[in-house]
Amino acid sequence: MKKTVFGLLIVCLGLLTAPLVRAAGIDEEDYIQGDQLRALVVDMTWYGRSIEGAYDWIEYYSPDGDAFYLDDQGFLPGTWEIIGEREICFDYPALGQFCFAAYETPQGQVAIYDLNDNSLIHITTAIVSGDPEGLSRTFQIGDEVGSD
């Protein structure tokens, strides 16, 4: 009985993590690029989860290049831009500049990769049109993490 329960637990864990495992270490040719990438970013809100830190986050990408990020640590305003055909780059004054690449999993999630070592760092749980959380309207400069 114990072996059966343990076996079922292993199968369930495998099914839950399969999208992440399949997406890890992908070929750069498989990254989302060009117009498809722009359509996923411009005036969209991404809901996601950090792979290493295991925290949830929300980020809105306004059409004018502003970015608004919120997680359990607080709010960060910044900017975004697409460089070339496949890099999404951000500049958050509190964190600095960094770029990512994205890959669509077979389950329709967007896996976000660090371009320095091609490692999976975040995965989306949902992507919706517009700014339903009101991140661009709710927060003002000075509301960011670490400000009083």
Coordinates of N, CA, C and O in Angstrom, one line a residue:
M1 N 0.8 -1.2 0.0 CA 0.0 0.0 0.0 C 0.9 1.3 0.0 O 0.6 2.2 -0.7
K2 N 1.9 1.3 0.9 CA 2.8 2.4 0.9 C 3.5 2.7 -0.4 O 3.6 3.8 -0.8
K3 N 3.9 1.6 -1.1 CA 4.5 1.7 -2.4 C 3.5 2.3 -3.4 O 3.9 3.2 -4.3
T4 N 2.3 1.9 -3.4 CA 1.3 2.5 -4.3 C 1.0 4.0 -4.1 O 1.0 4.7 -5.0
V5 N 0.9 4.4 -2.8 CA 0.7 5.8 -2.5 C 1.9 6.6 -2.9 O 1.8 7.7 -3.5
F6 N 3.1 6.1 -2.6 CA 4.3 6.8 -2.9 C 4.4 6.9 -4.5 O 4.8 7.9 -5.0
G7 N 4.1 5.8 -5.2 CA 4.1 5.8 -6.6 C 3.2 6.9 -7.2 O 3.5 7.6 -8.1
L8 N 2.0 6.9 -6.7 CA 1.0 7.9 -7.1 C 1.5 9.3 -6.8 O 1.3 10.2 -7.7
L9 N 2.1 9.5 -5.7 CA 2.7 10.9 -5.4 C 3.7 11.3 -6.4 O 3.7 12.4 -6.8
I10 N 4.6 10.3 -6.7 CA 5.7 10.6 -7.7 C 5.0 11.0 -9.1 O 5.5 11.9 -9.7
V11 N 4.0 10.2 -9.5 CA 3.4 10.5 -10.8 C 2.7 11.9 -10.8 O 2.9 12.6 -11.7
C12 N 2.0 12.2 -9.7 CA 1.4 13.5 -9.6 C 2.4 14.7 -9.6 O 2.2 15.7 -10.3
L13 N 3.5 14.5 -8.9 CA 4.6 15.5 -8.9 C 5.1 15.7 -10.3 O 5.4 16.8 -10.8
G14 N 5.3 14.5 -11.0 CA 5.8 14.6 -12.3 C 4.9 15.3 -13.3 O 5.4 16.1 -14.1
L15 N 3.6 15.1 -13.2 CA 2.6 15.8 -14.0 C 2.6 17.3 -13.7 O 2.5 18.1 -14.6
L16 N 2.8 17.7 -12.5 CA 2.7 19.1 -12.1 C 4.0 19.8 -12.6 O 3.9 21.0 -12.9
T17 N 5.1 19.2 -12.6 CA 6.3 19.9 -13.0 C 6.7 19.6 -14.4 O 7.7 20.2 -14.9
A18 N 6.0 18.8 -15.1 CA 6.4 18.5 -16.5 C 6.5 19.7 -17.4 O 7.5 19.8 -18.2
P19 N 5.6 20.7 -17.3 CA 5.8 21.9 -18.2 C 7.1 22.6 -17.9 O 7.8 23.1 -18.9
L20 N 7.6 22.6 -16.7 CA 8.8 23.3 -16.4 C 10.0 22.5 -16.9 O 11.0 23.0 -17.4
V21 N 10.0 21.2 -16.7 CA 11.1 20.3 -17.1 C 11.2 20.4 -18.6 O 12.3 20.5 -19.1
R22 N 10.1 20.3 -19.3 CA 10.2 20.3 -20.8 C 10.7 21.6 -21.3 O 11.3 21.7 -22.3
A23 N 10.4 22.7 -20.6 CA 10.8 24.0 -21.1 C 12.3 24.3 -20.7 O 12.9 25.2 -21.3
A24 N 12.8 23.6 -19.8 CA 14.2 23.9 -19.3 C 15.2 23.6 -20.4 O 15.1 22.6 -21.1
G25 N 16.2 24.5 -20.6 CA 17.3 24.2 -21.5 C 16.9 24.2 -23.0 O 17.4 23.4 -23.7
I26 N 16.0 25.0 -23.4 CA 15.5 25.0 -24.7 C 16.5 25.7 -25.7 O 17.4 26.4 -25.3
D27 N 16.3 25.4 -26.9 CA 17.1 26.0 -28.0 C 16.7 27.4 -28.2 O 15.5 27.7 -28.2
E28 N 17.6 28.3 -28.3 CA 17.3 29.7 -28.5 C 16.4 30.0 -29.7 O 15.7 31.0 -29.8
E29 N 16.4 29.1 -30.7 CA 15.5 29.2 -31.9 C 14.1 29.1 -31.5 O 13.2 29.5 -32.2
D30 N 13.8 28.5 -30.3 CA 12.4 28.3 -29.9 C 11.8 29.4 -29.1 O 10.7 29.4 -28.7
Y31 N 12.6 30.5 -28.8 CA 12.1 31.6 -28.1 C 11.0 32.3 -28.9 O 11.0 32.4 -30.1
I32 N 10.0 32.9 -28.2 CA 9.0 33.7 -28.8 C 9.7 35.0 -29.4 O 10.5 35.6 -28.7
Q33 N 9.3 35.3 -30.6 CA 10.1 36.4 -31.3 C 9.1 37.3 -32.0 O 7.9 37.0 -32.3
G34 N 9.6 38.5 -32.4 CA 9.0 39.4 -33.3 C 7.6 39.9 -32.9 O 7.3 40.2 -31.7
D35 N 6.7 39.8 -33.9 CA 5.3 40.3 -33.6 C 4.6 39.5 -32.6 O 3.8 40.0 -31.8
Q36 N 4.9 38.2 -32.5 CA 4.2 37.3 -31.5 C 4.7 37.8 -30.1 O 3.8 37.9 -29.2
L37 N 5.9 38.1 -29.9 CA 6.4 38.6 -28.6 C 5.8 40.0 -28.3 O 5.3 40.2 -27.2
R38 N 5.7 40.9 -29.3 CA 5.1 42.2 -29.1 C 3.6 42.0 -28.7 O 3.1 42.7 -27.8
A39 N 2.9 41.1 -29.3 CA 1.5 40.9 -29.0 C 1.3 40.4 -27.6 O 0.3 40.7 -26.9
L40 N 2.3 39.7 -27.0 CA 2.2 39.1 -25.7 C 2.6 40.2 -24.6 O 2.3 40.0 -23.4
V41 N 3.2 41.3 -25.0 CA 3.7 42.2 -24.1 C 3.0 43.6 -24.1 O 2.6 44.0 -23.0
V42 N 2.7 44.2 -25.2 CA 2.2 45.5 -25.3 C 0.8 45.6 -24.7 O -0.1 44.8 -25.2
D43 N 0.6 46.4 -23.7 CA -0.7 46.6 -23.0 C -1.2 45.3 -22.4 O -2.4 45.0 -22.5
M44 N -0.3 44.5 -21.9 CA -0.7 43.2 -21.3 C -0.3 43.1 -19.8 O 0.7 43.8 -19.4
T45 N -1.0 42.4 -19.0 CA -0.6 42.1 -17.6 C -0.2 40.6 -17.5 O -1.0 39.7 -18.0
W46 N 1.0 40.4 -17.0 CA 1.4 39.0 -16.8 C 1.3 38.7 -15.3 O 1.8 39.5 -14.5
Y47 N 0.8 37.5 -15.0 CA 0.8 37.0 -13.6 C 1.7 35.8 -13.7 O 1.7 35.0 -14.6
G48 N 2.6 35.8 -12.7 CA 3.6 34.7 -12.8 C 4.1 34.2 -11.4 O 3.6 34.7 -10.4
R49 N 5.0 33.3 -11.5 CA 5.6 32.7 -10.3 C 7.1 32.5 -10.5 O 7.5 32.1 -11.6
S50 N 7.9 32.9 -9.5 CA 9.3 32.7 -9.6 C 9.6 31.3 -9.3 O 9.1 30.6 -8.5
I51 N 10.5 30.7 -10.1 CA 10.9 29.3 -10.0 C 11.8 29.1 -8.7 O 11.5 28.3 -7.9
E52 N 12.8 29.9 -8.5 CA 13.7 29.8 -7.4 C 13.1 30.3 -6.1 O 13.1 29.7 -5.0
G53 N 12.5 31.5 -6.1 CA 12.0 32.1 -4.9 C 10.6 31.7 -4.5 O 10.2 32.0 -3.4
A54 N 9.9 31.0 -5.4 CA 8.6 30.5 -5.1 C 7.6 31.6 -4.6 O 6.9 31.4 -3.7
Y55 N 7.6 32.8 -5.3 CA 6.7 33.8 -5.0 C 5.9 34.2 -6.2 O 6.4 34.0 -7.3
D56 N 4.8 34.8 -6.0 CA 3.9 35.2 -7.1 C 4.2 36.7 -7.4 O 4.5 37.4 -6.5
W57 N 4.0 37.1 -8.7 CA 4.2 38.4 -9.1 C 3.2 38.8 -10.2 O 2.6 37.9 -10.8
I58 N 3.0 40.1 -10.4 CA 2.2 40.7 -11.4 C 3.0 41.8 -12.1 O 3.6 42.6 -11.4
E59 N 2.9 41.9 -13.4 CA 3.6 43.0 -14.1 C 2.8 43.4 -15.3 O 2.3 42.6 -16.1
Y60 N 2.6 44.7 -15.3 CA 1.8 45.4 -16.5 C 2.8 46.1 -17.4 O 3.7 46.8 -16.9
Y61 N 2.7 45.9 -18.7 CA 3.5 46.5 -19.7 C 2.7 47.5 -20.5 O 1.9 47.1 -21.4
S62 N 2.8 48.8 -20.2 CA 2.0 49.8 -20.9 C 2.5 50.0 -22.3 O 3.7 49.8 -22.6
P63 N 1.7 50.5 -23.2 CA 2.1 50.7 -24.6 C 3.2 51.8 -24.7 O 3.9 51.7 -25.7
D64 N 3.3 52.7 -23.8 CA 4.3 53.7 -23.8 C 5.7 53.3 -23.3 O 6.6 54.1 -23.2
G65 N 5.8 52.0 -22.9 CA 7.1 51.5 -22.4 C 7.3 51.6 -20.9 O 8.3 51.2 -20.4
D66 N 6.3 52.0 -20.2 CA 6.3 51.9 -18.7 C 6.0 50.5 -18.2 O 5.2 49.8 -18.8
A67 N 6.6 50.1 -17.2 CA 6.4 48.7 -16.6 C 6.1 48.9 -15.1 O 6.6 49.8 -14.4
F68 N 5.1 48.2 -14.6 CA 4.7 48.2 -13.2 C 4.7 46.8 -12.6 O 3.9 46.0 -13.1
Y69 N 5.5 46.6 -11.6 CA 5.7 45.3 -11.1 C 5.3 45.2 -9.6 O 5.6 46.2 -8.9
L70 N 4.6 44.2 -9.2 CA 4.2 44.0 -7.9 C 4.4 42.6 -7.4 O 4.0 41.6 -8.1
D71 N 5.0 42.4 -6.3 CA 5.1 41.1 -5.7 C 4.9 41.2 -4.2 O 4.6 42.3 -3.7
D72 N 5.2 40.2 -3.4 CA 5.0 40.3 -1.9 C 6.0 41.2 -1.2 O 5.8 41.6 -0.1
Q73 N 7.0 41.7 -1.9 CA 8.0 42.6 -1.4 C 7.6 44.0 -1.6 O 8.1 44.9 -1.0
G74 N 6.7 44.3 -2.6 CA 6.3 45.6 -2.8 C 6.1 45.9 -4.3 O 6.1 45.0 -5.2
F75 N 6.1 47.2 -4.6 CA 5.9 47.7 -6.0 C 7.1 48.3 -6.6 O 7.9 49.0 -5.9
L76 N 7.3 48.1 -7.9 CA 8.4 48.8 -8.6 C 7.9 49.3 -9.9 O 7.4 48.6 -10.7
P77 N 8.1 50.6 -10.1 CA 7.9 51.2 -11.4 C 9.2 51.2 -12.2 O 10.2 51.3 -11.7
G78 N 9.0 51.0 -13.5 CA 10.2 51.0 -14.4 C 9.8 51.2 -15.8 O 8.8 51.7 -16.1
T79 N 10.7 50.7 -16.7 CA 10.4 50.7 -18.1 C 10.8 49.4 -18.8 O 11.5 48.6 -18.2
W80 N 10.2 49.2 -19.9 CA 10.5 48.0 -20.7 C 10.7 48.3 -22.2 O 10.2 49.3 -22.6
E81 N 11.3 47.4 -22.9 CA 11.5 47.6 -24.3 C 11.9 46.2 -24.9 O 12.5 45.4 -24.2
I82 N 11.5 46.0 -26.2 CA 12.0 44.8 -26.9 C 13.2 45.2 -27.7 O 13.2 46.1 -28.5
I83 N 14.3 44.4 -27.4 CA 15.5 44.6 -28.1 C 15.7 43.5 -29.2 O 15.6 42.3 -28.8
G84 N 16.0 43.9 -30.4 CA 16.1 42.9 -31.5 C 14.7 42.2 -31.7 O 13.7 42.8 -31.6
E85 N 14.7 40.9 -31.8 CA 13.5 40.2 -32.0 C 13.0 39.3 -30.8 O 11.9 38.9 -30.8
R86 N 13.9 39.1 -29.8 CA 13.5 38.1 -28.8 C 13.8 38.6 -27.4 O 13.5 37.8 -26.5
E87 N 14.4 39.7 -27.2 CA 14.8 40.1 -25.8 C 13.8 41.1 -25.3 O 13.5 42.1 -25.9
I88 N 13.3 40.8 -24.1 CA 12.5 41.8 -23.3 C 13.4 42.4 -22.3 O 13.9 41.7 -21.4
C89 N 13.7 43.7 -22.4 CA 14.6 44.3 -21.4 C 13.9 45.3 -20.5 O 12.9 46.0 -20.9
F90 N 14.3 45.3 -19.3 CA 13.7 46.2 -18.2 C 14.7 47.1 -17.6 O 15.9 46.7 -17.5
D91 N 14.3 48.2 -17.1 CA 15.1 49.1 -16.3 C 14.2 49.5 -15.1 O 13.3 50.3 -15.3
Y92 N 14.5 48.9 -14.0 CA 13.9 49.3 -12.7 C 14.9 50.0 -11.9 O 15.9 49.3 -11.5
P93 N 14.8 51.2 -11.6 CA 15.8 52.0 -10.9 C 16.3 51.3 -9.6 O 17.4 51.3 -9.3
A94 N 15.4 50.6 -8.9 CA 15.7 49.9 -7.7 C 16.5 48.6 -7.9 O 17.2 48.1 -7.0
L95 N 16.5 48.1 -9.1 CA 17.1 46.8 -9.4 C 18.2 46.9 -10.5 O 19.0 46.0 -10.6
G96 N 18.1 47.8 -11.4 CA 19.0 47.9 -12.5 C 18.4 47.4 -13.8 O 17.2 47.3 -13.9
Q97 N 19.2 47.2 -14.8 CA 18.8 46.8 -16.1 C 19.0 45.3 -16.3 O 20.0 44.8 -15.8
F98 N 18.1 44.6 -16.9 CA 18.2 43.2 -17.2 C 17.3 42.8 -18.4 O 16.4 43.5 -18.7
C99 N 17.7 41.7 -19.1 CA 16.9 41.3 -20.2 C 16.5 39.8 -20.1 O 17.3 39.0 -19.4
F100 N 15.4 39.4 -20.7 CA 14.9 38.0 -20.6 C 14.5 37.6 -22.0 O 14.3 38.4 -22.9
A101 N 14.3 36.3 -22.2 CA 13.7 35.7 -23.4 C 12.5 34.9 -22.9 O 12.5 34.4 -21.8
A102 N 11.6 34.7 -23.8 CA 10.4 33.9 -23.4 C 10.1 32.8 -24.4 O 10.5 32.8 -25.6
Y103 N 9.5 31.7 -23.8 CA 9.2 30.5 -24.6 C 7.8 30.1 -24.2 O 7.4 30.1 -23.0
E104 N 7.0 29.7 -25.2 CA 5.6 29.2 -24.8 C 5.7 27.7 -24.6 O 6.1 27.0 -25.5
T105 N 5.2 27.3 -23.5 CA 5.2 25.9 -23.2 C 4.0 25.2 -23.9 O 3.1 25.9 -24.3
P106 N 4.0 23.9 -24.0 CA 2.9 23.2 -24.6 C 1.5 23.4 -23.9 O 0.5 23.3 -24.5
Q107 N 1.6 23.8 -22.6 CA 0.4 24.1 -21.9 C -0.1 25.6 -22.0 O -1.0 26.0 -21.4
G108 N 0.6 26.4 -22.8 CA 0.2 27.7 -23.1 C 0.8 28.8 -22.1 O 0.5 29.9 -22.2
Q109 N 1.6 28.3 -21.2 CA 2.3 29.3 -20.3 C 3.5 29.9 -21.0 O 4.0 29.3 -22.0
V110 N 3.9 31.0 -20.5 CA 5.2 31.6 -21.0 C 6.3 31.4 -20.0 O 6.1 31.8 -18.8
A111 N 7.3 30.7 -20.4 CA 8.5 30.4 -19.5 C 9.5 31.5 -19.8 O 9.7 31.9 -21.0
I112 N 10.0 32.1 -18.8 CA 10.9 33.3 -18.9 C 12.3 32.9 -18.5 O 12.5 32.3 -17.4
Y113 N 13.2 33.1 -19.4 CA 14.6 32.7 -19.3 C 15.6 33.8 -19.1 O 15.5 34.8 -19.8
D114 N 16.6 33.6 -18.2 CA 17.7 34.5 -18.1 C 18.6 34.3 -19.3 O 19.0 33.2 -19.6
L115 N 18.9 35.4 -20.0 CA 19.7 35.3 -21.2 C 21.2 35.0 -20.9 O 21.9 34.6 -21.8
N116 N 21.6 35.3 -19.7 CA 23.0 35.0 -19.4 C 23.4 33.5 -19.4 O 24.4 33.1 -19.8
D117 N 22.5 32.7 -18.8 CA 22.8 31.3 -18.7 C 21.7 30.4 -19.2 O 21.7 29.2 -19.0
N118 N 20.7 30.9 -19.9 CA 19.6 30.2 -20.5 C 18.8 29.4 -19.5 O 18.3 28.3 -19.7
S119 N 18.7 29.9 -18.3 CA 18.0 29.2 -17.2 C 16.6 29.7 -17.0 O 16.3 30.9 -17.2
L120 N 15.7 28.8 -16.7 CA 14.3 29.2 -16.5 C 14.2 29.8 -15.1 O 14.6 29.3 -14.1
I121 N 13.6 31.1 -15.1 CA 13.6 31.8 -13.8 C 12.2 32.1 -13.4 O 11.9 32.3 -12.2
H122 N 11.2 32.3 -14.3 CA 9.8 32.6 -14.0 C 8.9 31.8 -15.0 O 9.4 31.5 -16.1
I123 N 7.7 31.6 -14.6 CA 6.7 31.1 -15.5 C 5.4 31.8 -15.3 O 5.0 32.1 -14.1
T124 N 4.7 32.1 -16.3 CA 3.4 32.8 -16.2 C 2.3 31.8 -15.7 O 2.3 30.7 -16.1
T125 N 1.4 32.4 -15.0 CA 0.2 31.6 -14.6 C -1.0 32.1 -15.4 O -2.0 31.4 -15.5
A126 N -0.9 33.3 -15.9 CA -2.0 33.9 -16.7 C -1.4 35.2 -17.4 O -0.5 35.8 -16.9
I127 N -2.0 35.5 -18.6 CA -1.6 36.7 -19.3 C -3.0 37.3 -19.7 O -3.8 36.6 -20.4
V128 N -3.3 38.6 -19.4 CA -4.5 39.2 -19.7 C -4.3 40.5 -20.4 O -3.3 41.2 -20.1
S129 N -5.2 40.9 -21.2 CA -5.2 42.2 -21.9 C -5.4 43.4 -20.9 O -6.2 43.3 -20.0
G130 N -4.7 44.5 -21.1 CA -4.9 45.7 -20.4 C -4.3 45.6 -19.0 O -3.3 44.8 -18.7
D131 N -4.8 46.5 -18.1 CA -4.2 46.6 -16.7 C -5.4 46.4 -15.7 O -5.8 47.3 -15.0
P132 N -5.9 45.2 -15.6 CA -7.0 44.9 -14.7 C -6.7 45.1 -13.3 O -7.6 45.4 -12.5
E133 N -5.5 45.1 -12.9 CA -5.1 45.4 -11.5 C -4.9 46.8 -11.2 O -4.8 47.2 -10.0
G134 N -4.9 47.7 -12.2 CA -4.8 49.1 -12.1 C -3.4 49.5 -11.6 O -3.2 50.5 -10.9
L135 N -2.4 48.7 -11.9 CA -1.0 49.0 -11.5 C -0.5 50.4 -12.0 O 0.1 51.1 -11.2
S136 N -0.9 50.7 -13.2 CA -0.4 52.0 -13.7 C -1.1 53.2 -13.1 O -0.6 54.3 -13.2
R137 N -2.3 53.0 -12.5 CA -3.1 54.0 -12.0 C -3.0 54.1 -10.4 O -3.1 55.1 -9.8
T138 N -2.8 53.0 -9.8 CA -2.8 52.9 -8.4 C -1.6 53.4 -7.7 O -1.7 54.1 -6.7
F139 N -0.5 53.1 -8.3 CA 0.8 53.5 -7.7 C 1.4 54.7 -8.3 O 1.3 54.9 -9.5
Q140 N 2.1 55.5 -7.5 CA 2.7 56.7 -8.0 C 4.3 56.6 -7.7 O 4.7 55.7 -6.9
I141 N 5.0 57.4 -8.4 CA 6.5 57.4 -8.1 C 6.6 57.7 -6.6 O 6.0 58.6 -6.1
G142 N 7.5 56.9 -5.9 CA 7.7 57.1 -4.5 C 7.0 55.9 -3.7 O 7.3 55.7 -2.6
D143 N 6.1 55.1 -4.4 CA 5.5 54.0 -3.8 C 6.4 52.7 -3.9 O 6.0 51.7 -3.4
E144 N 7.5 52.8 -4.6 CA 8.3 51.6 -4.8 C 8.9 51.1 -3.6 O 8.9 51.7 -2.5
V145 N 9.4 49.8 -3.7 CA 10.0 49.1 -2.6 C 11.1 50.0 -2.0 O 11.9 50.6 -2.7
G146 N 11.1 50.0 -0.7 CA 12.2 50.8 0.0 C 11.9 52.2 0.3 O 12.7 52.9 0.9
S147 N 10.8 52.8 -0.3 CA 10.5 54.2 -0.1 C 9.6 54.4 1.2 O 8.9 53.5 1.5
D148 N 9.8 55.5 1.8 CA 8.9 55.7 3.0 C 7.7 56.5 2.7 O 7.6 57.3 1.9

